[in-house]
Amino acid sequence: MNIGKKGVLGLAAILASTLIAGCGNSPTNTSQPANNKSLVYFIFTGYAAPYFAPMAQAVQQAAKYYPNLTIKIVDANGSASQEITDIKEAVANNAKGIILNPVNGSVTAAAQQAMKQGVPVVAIDRDVNSTTARDVFIGDNDKELGYLQTHYALQYLTNHNIPTPWHVAILQGTLGSSTAIDRLAGAMKALQPYITNGKVKIVLNQSANFETSTAQTIMSEFLAKDSNVQLVIASNDAMALGALTALKNAGIQAGKTTYVVGADAQPQSLTAVANGTQLDTVTHSPFVEAYWAVEAMDNILQYHTLPPKNFDHGDVIIPMTLVTKANVSKIAGWGTPQTVPPLPYGHATSHAVASS
């Protein structure tokens, strides 16, 4: 779950009657909107990392279908402390709901306090540390994602008779975030049998904060000391792209002697997969996550509807697709579909994704 060769989705026109764009440092709308509209804060990690931009695009597009909601977009600039401030601001400004993309788990207490004060919280992509801090979580199964990207790579190395032991470098995401924790756990689940039988040796396991430049620096410094690496497992495509640049600068041919895997279906990584320099990626659509979050919030505020019991812990899991050279031509950037399917419970409907 995003537009590969078709290009990244552009921002839809902001509909003034239903959307108020804001930033974490410049509060506006200090009271509940007129006309009985419900003020909802969308607080997210921010625009600095390209992965999160489709979330804002989705919120903007979804807003027109829910005229009872006034949605304020708040960019936390990648700062957990700023996000905590933003959550408190939302409560102080009489927000009726918060859609929260946590920077990391440290924002949990602030989200819990909002819930205690009667403000429902829908968490997306990254989860908070306790189900008492949100009503709904919408995102992927990150343990499965980490397993998928890694298991495919290990099978590939096996099938292509790459000599063992394979030296593996792991680039983790933001420390303390649920995505980083769970993707690492999934990768380790796939790796453990190979570690046990001596076919895999982990030579690097470090956080690159989901950032391209950080991943490039870490890999470049490591490769200067030891260029014997057969597999790089990056917890997202931004880091995979940084690793690919580091390999190229070190004179190592990615896709021939060293293989790199990622996640997110970032457009540049889809190109790399098609070219054979990146081995795989995994889609899970930040666009769909955010779109469903608006529908989930509307279900809470208008119909008092939460996920039924078959959604364990209120988790709504986004479909994922393993992307390789065999199917990359069918995958759009960030995994964004042409039509967003309806939220799989409550009152919801499918909608076509607006073109740029």
XYZ file of N, CA and C in Angstrom, residues 11 149 153 163 187 276 303:
21
model
N -0.395 16.912 -4.365
C -1.357 17.337 -3.354
C -2.667 17.747 -4.021
N 10.134 -9.212 3.682
C 11.249 -8.644 2.923
C 12.521 -9.466 3.115
N 14.613 -12.462 0.483
C 16.034 -12.268 0.191
C 16.839 -13.526 0.507
N 27.615 -18.098 -2.003
C 28.391 -18.801 -0.975
C 28.120 -18.262 0.430
N 12.324 -9.447 10.810
C 13.555 -9.792 10.104
C 14.345 -10.843 10.872
N 16.900 -3.813 -11.001
C 17.643 -4.926 -10.434
C 18.670 -4.557 -9.383
N -21.392 7.940 14.478
C -22.176 6.719 14.690
C -21.796 5.971 15.972
